[in-house]
mmCIF file with all atom_site columns, C-alpha atoms in Angstrom:
data_model
loop_
_atom_site.group_PDB
_atom_site.id
_atom_site.type_symbol
_atom_site.label_atom_id
_atom_site.label_alt_id
_atom_site.label_comp_id
_atom_site.label_asym_id
_atom_site.label_entity_id
_atom_site.label_seq_id
_atom_site.pdbx_PDB_ins_code
_atom_site.Cartn_x
_atom_site.Cartn_y
_atom_site.Cartn_z
_atom_site.occupancy
_atom_site.B_iso_or_equiv
_atom_site.pdbx_formal_charge
_atom_site.auth_seq_id
_atom_site.auth_comp_id
_atom_site.auth_asym_id
_atom_site.auth_atom_id
_atom_site.pdbx_PDB_model_num
ATOM 1  C CA . MET A 1 1  ? -16.896 3.661  22.934  1.00 69.00 ? 1  MET A CA 1
ATOM 2  C CA . LEU A 1 2  ? -15.494 0.152  22.687  1.00 75.00 ? 2  LEU A CA 1
ATOM 3  C CA . TRP A 1 3  ? -18.227 -1.184 24.865  1.00 79.00 ? 3  TRP A CA 1
ATOM 4  C CA . ARG A 1 4  ? -20.843 0.351  22.533  1.00 74.00 ? 4  ARG A CA 1
ATOM 5  C CA . LYS A 1 5  ? -19.184 -1.321 19.566  1.00 71.00 ? 5  LYS A CA 1
ATOM 6  C CA . LEU A 1 6  ? -19.098 -4.680 21.301  1.00 75.00 ? 6  LEU A CA 1
ATOM 7  C CA . ASN A 1 7  ? -22.829 -4.548 22.022  1.00 77.00 ? 7  ASN A CA 1
ATOM 8  C CA . ILE A 1 8  ? -23.683 -4.493 18.342  1.00 77.00 ? 8  ILE A CA 1
ATOM 9  C CA . SER A 1 9  ? -25.067 -7.655 16.909  1.00 79.00 ? 9  SER A CA 1
ATOM 10 C CA . PRO A 1 10 ? -22.797 -9.956 14.818  1.00 79.00 ? 10 PRO A CA 1
ATOM 11 C CA . LEU A 1 11 ? -25.058 -9.494 11.749  1.00 81.00 ? 11 LEU A CA 1
ATOM 12 C CA . LYS A 1 12 ? -24.432 -5.747 11.839  1.00 77.00 ? 12 LYS A CA 1
ATOM 13 C CA . PHE A 1 13 ? -20.688 -6.397 11.995  1.00 74.00 ? 13 PHE A CA 1
ATOM 14 C CA . LEU A 1 14 ? -20.883 -8.562 8.923   1.00 78.00 ? 14 LEU A CA 1
ATOM 15 C CA . ARG A 1 15 ? -22.846 -5.896 7.082   1.00 76.00 ? 15 ARG A CA 1
ATOM 16 C CA . ARG A 1 16 ? -20.373 -3.237 8.396   1.00 72.00 ? 16 ARG A CA 1
ATOM 17 C CA . ASP A 1 17 ? -23.291 -1.324 9.849   1.00 73.00 ? 17 ASP A CA 1
ATOM 18 C CA . LEU A 1 18 ? -21.486 -0.084 12.990  1.00 70.00 ? 18 LEU A CA 1
ATOM 19 C CA . SER A 1 19 ? -23.335 3.170  13.503  1.00 67.00 ? 19 SER A CA 1
ATOM 20 C CA . LYS A 1 20 ? -27.053 3.851  13.827  1.00 63.00 ? 20 LYS A CA 1
ATOM 21 C CA . ASN A 1 21 ? -27.367 7.108  11.964  1.00 62.00 ? 21 ASN A CA 1
ATOM 22 C CA . LYS A 1 22 ? -24.972 6.521  9.071   1.00 62.00 ? 22 LYS A CA 1
ATOM 23 C CA . LYS A 1 23 ? -26.298 7.575  5.722   1.00 65.00 ? 23 LYS A CA 1
ATOM 24 C CA . ARG A 1 24 ? -24.628 6.343  2.523   1.00 65.00 ? 24 ARG A CA 1
ATOM 25 C CA . HIS A 1 25 ? -24.333 8.611  -0.474  1.00 67.00 ? 25 HIS A CA 1
ATOM 26 C CA . TYR A 1 26 ? -24.438 6.767  -3.672  1.00 68.00 ? 26 TYR A CA 1
ATOM 27 C CA . VAL A 1 27 ? -22.847 7.940  -6.917  1.00 70.00 ? 27 VAL A CA 1
ATOM 28 C CA . HIS A 1 28 ? -25.320 7.900  -9.698  1.00 73.00 ? 28 HIS A CA 1
ATOM 29 C CA . LEU A 1 29 ? -23.688 6.118  -12.650 1.00 74.00 ? 29 LEU A CA 1
ATOM 30 C CA . LYS A 1 30 ? -25.351 6.783  -16.026 1.00 77.00 ? 30 LYS A CA 1
ATOM 31 C CA . GLN A 1 31 ? -24.221 3.931  -18.160 1.00 73.00 ? 31 GLN A CA 1
ATOM 32 C CA . LYS A 1 32 ? -26.262 1.438  -20.079 1.00 77.00 ? 32 LYS A CA 1
ATOM 33 C CA . PHE A 1 33 ? -24.594 -1.783 -19.072 1.00 84.00 ? 33 PHE A CA 1
ATOM 34 C CA . PHE A 1 34 ? -25.198 -3.200 -15.606 1.00 84.00 ? 34 PHE A CA 1
ATOM 35 C CA . ILE A 1 35 ? -21.802 -4.953 -15.445 1.00 85.00 ? 35 ILE A CA 1
ATOM 36 C CA . LYS A 1 36 ? -19.882 -1.700 -16.025 1.00 84.00 ? 36 LYS A CA 1
ATOM 37 C CA . ARG A 1 37 ? -21.927 0.171  -13.382 1.00 82.00 ? 37 ARG A CA 1
ATOM 38 C CA . TYR A 1 38 ? -21.487 -2.732 -10.918 1.00 85.00 ? 38 TYR A CA 1
ATOM 39 C CA . ARG A 1 39 ? -17.687 -2.766 -11.407 1.00 85.00 ? 39 ARG A CA 1
ATOM 40 C CA . GLN A 1 40 ? -17.450 1.009  -10.949 1.00 84.00 ? 40 GLN A CA 1
ATOM 41 C CA . ARG A 1 41 ? -19.585 0.902  -7.840  1.00 84.00 ? 41 ARG A CA 1
ATOM 42 C CA . VAL A 1 42 ? -17.425 -1.827 -6.264  1.00 85.00 ? 42 VAL A CA 1
ATOM 43 C CA . ILE A 1 43 ? -14.320 0.172  -7.041  1.00 86.00 ? 43 ILE A CA 1
ATOM 44 C CA . LEU A 1 44 ? -15.818 3.378  -5.529  1.00 85.00 ? 44 LEU A CA 1
ATOM 45 C CA . GLN A 1 45 ? -17.028 1.586  -2.405  1.00 84.00 ? 45 GLN A CA 1
ATOM 46 C CA . ASN A 1 46 ? -13.618 0.075  -1.736  1.00 88.00 ? 46 ASN A CA 1
ATOM 47 C CA . LYS A 1 47 ? -11.471 3.130  -2.266  1.00 89.00 ? 47 LYS A CA 1
ATOM 48 C CA . GLY A 1 48 ? -9.805  2.839  1.149   1.00 88.00 ? 48 GLY A CA 1
ATOM 49 C CA . SER A 1 49 ? -8.914  -0.797 0.634   1.00 91.00 ? 49 SER A CA 1
ATOM 50 C CA . TYR A 1 50 ? -7.327  -0.004 -2.728  1.00 92.00 ? 50 TYR A CA 1
ATOM 51 C CA . LEU A 1 51 ? -5.346  2.847  -1.215  1.00 93.00 ? 51 LEU A CA 1
ATOM 52 C CA . VAL A 1 52 ? -3.949  0.592  1.516   1.00 94.00 ? 52 VAL A CA 1
ATOM 53 C CA . LEU A 1 53 ? -3.147  -2.013 -1.105  1.00 95.00 ? 53 LEU A CA 1
ATOM 54 C CA . MET A 1 54 ? -1.215  0.511  -3.218  1.00 96.00 ? 54 MET A CA 1
ATOM 55 C CA . ILE A 1 55 ? 0.707   1.826  -0.198  1.00 97.00 ? 55 ILE A CA 1
ATOM 56 C CA . GLY A 1 56 ? 1.633   -1.744 0.691   1.00 96.00 ? 56 GLY A CA 1
ATOM 57 C CA . ILE A 1 57 ? 2.801   -2.531 -2.833  1.00 97.00 ? 57 ILE A CA 1
ATOM 58 C CA . VAL A 1 58 ? 4.960   0.648  -2.867  1.00 97.00 ? 58 VAL A CA 1
ATOM 59 C CA . PHE A 1 59 ? 6.442   -0.187 0.549   1.00 97.00 ? 59 PHE A CA 1
ATOM 60 C CA . ALA A 1 60 ? 7.194   -3.775 -0.448  1.00 96.00 ? 60 ALA A CA 1
ATOM 61 C CA . SER A 1 61 ? 8.824   -2.607 -3.660  1.00 96.00 ? 61 SER A CA 1
ATOM 62 C CA . PHE A 1 62 ? 10.947  -0.193 -1.666  1.00 95.00 ? 62 PHE A CA 1
ATOM 63 C CA . LEU A 1 63 ? 12.095  -2.942 0.716   1.00 94.00 ? 63 LEU A CA 1
ATOM 64 C CA . LEU A 1 64 ? 12.928  -5.271 -2.202  1.00 94.00 ? 64 LEU A CA 1
ATOM 65 C CA . THR A 1 65 ? 14.891  -2.584 -3.979  1.00 93.00 ? 65 THR A CA 1
ATOM 66 C CA . PHE A 1 66 ? 16.741  -1.675 -0.795  1.00 90.00 ? 66 PHE A CA 1
ATOM 67 C CA . GLY A 1 67 ? 17.609  -5.369 -0.214  1.00 87.00 ? 67 GLY A CA 1
ATOM 68 C CA . PHE A 1 68 ? 18.987  -5.820 -3.706  1.00 87.00 ? 68 PHE A CA 1
ATOM 69 C CA . VAL A 1 69 ? 21.026  -2.606 -3.577  1.00 87.00 ? 69 VAL A CA 1
ATOM 70 C CA . LEU A 1 70 ? 22.429  -3.537 -0.138  1.00 83.00 ? 70 LEU A CA 1
ATOM 71 C CA . SER A 1 71 ? 23.567  -6.951 -1.295  1.00 80.00 ? 71 SER A CA 1
ATOM 72 C CA . SER A 1 72 ? 25.129  -5.565 -4.496  1.00 84.00 ? 72 SER A CA 1
ATOM 73 C CA . ILE A 1 73 ? 27.005  -2.880 -2.518  1.00 83.00 ? 73 ILE A CA 1
ATOM 74 C CA . ASN A 1 74 ? 28.469  -5.531 -0.233  1.00 79.00 ? 74 ASN A CA 1
ATOM 75 C CA . LYS A 1 75 ? 29.636  -7.597 -3.217  1.00 82.00 ? 75 LYS A CA 1
ATOM 76 C CA . TYR A 1 76 ? 31.110  -4.452 -4.790  1.00 82.00 ? 76 TYR A CA 1
ATOM 77 C CA . LEU A 1 77 ? 33.022  -3.623 -1.553  1.00 79.00 ? 77 LEU A CA 1
ATOM 78 C CA . ASP A 1 78 ? 34.378  -7.189 -1.391  1.00 78.00 ? 78 ASP A CA 1
ATOM 79 C CA . ASN A 1 79 ? 35.546  -7.029 -4.951  1.00 81.00 ? 79 ASN A CA 1
ATOM 80 C CA . MET A 1 80 ? 37.081  -3.587 -4.380  1.00 77.00 ? 80 MET A CA 1
ATOM 81 C CA . ASN A 1 81 ? 39.234  -4.892 -1.443  1.00 73.00 ? 81 ASN A CA 1
ATOM 82 C CA . ASP A 1 82 ? 40.458  -7.726 -3.629  1.00 75.00 ? 82 ASP A CA 1
ATOM 83 C CA . SER A 1 83 ? 41.380  -5.517 -6.505  1.00 77.00 ? 83 SER A CA 1
ATOM 84 C CA . VAL A 1 84 ? 43.565  -3.081 -4.474  1.00 73.00 ? 84 VAL A CA 1
ATOM 85 C CA . LYS A 1 85 ? 47.219  -3.777 -5.446  1.00 74.00 ? 85 LYS A CA 1
ATOM 86 C CA . SER A 1 86 ? 48.889  -1.858 -2.593  1.00 76.00 ? 86 SER A CA 1
ATOM 87 C CA . ASN A 1 87 ? 48.404  -1.452 1.077   1.00 77.00 ? 87 ASN A CA 1
ATOM 88 C CA . TYR A 1 88 ? 48.335  2.293  1.007   1.00 79.00 ? 88 TYR A CA 1
ATOM 89 C CA . GLN A 1 89 ? 47.063  4.692  -1.627  1.00 74.00 ? 89 GLN A CA 1
ATOM 90 C CA . TYR A 1 90 ? 47.874  8.400  -1.900  1.00 78.00 ? 90 TYR A CA 1
ATOM 91 C CA . ILE A 1 91 ? 46.030  11.013 -3.858  1.00 75.00 ? 91 ILE A CA 1
ATOM 92 C CA . LEU A 1 92 ? 47.795  14.207 -4.924  1.00 80.00 ? 92 LEU A CA 1
ATOM 93 C CA . SER A 1 93 ? 45.868  17.366 -5.416  1.00 79.00 ? 93 SER A CA 1
ATOM 94 C CA . SER A 1 94 ? 47.095  20.435 -7.156  1.00 78.00 ? 94 SER A CA 1
ATOM 95 C CA . ARG A 1 95 ? 45.914  23.687 -5.565  1.00 71.00 ? 95 ARG A CA 1
#
């Protein structure tokens, strides 16, 4: 399979025409303005790229949030150790 892909001409790689019998189904957009149809067609053709972009943004946001929370927890624990007035602390429970 890899050998078959490597035998394709560079021009077909640039055009992303990697298979011989691939038919593209176009969405018929019924709007008057060419610019609006063009923008919608570009968005529809690049759905996969936009999905990967959104997943990357969510993952990066998660990492940033985790990093900020982790640093703030460490600062909180350091302040907590400094604010303890005794070496031992007992908690009484009434059962």
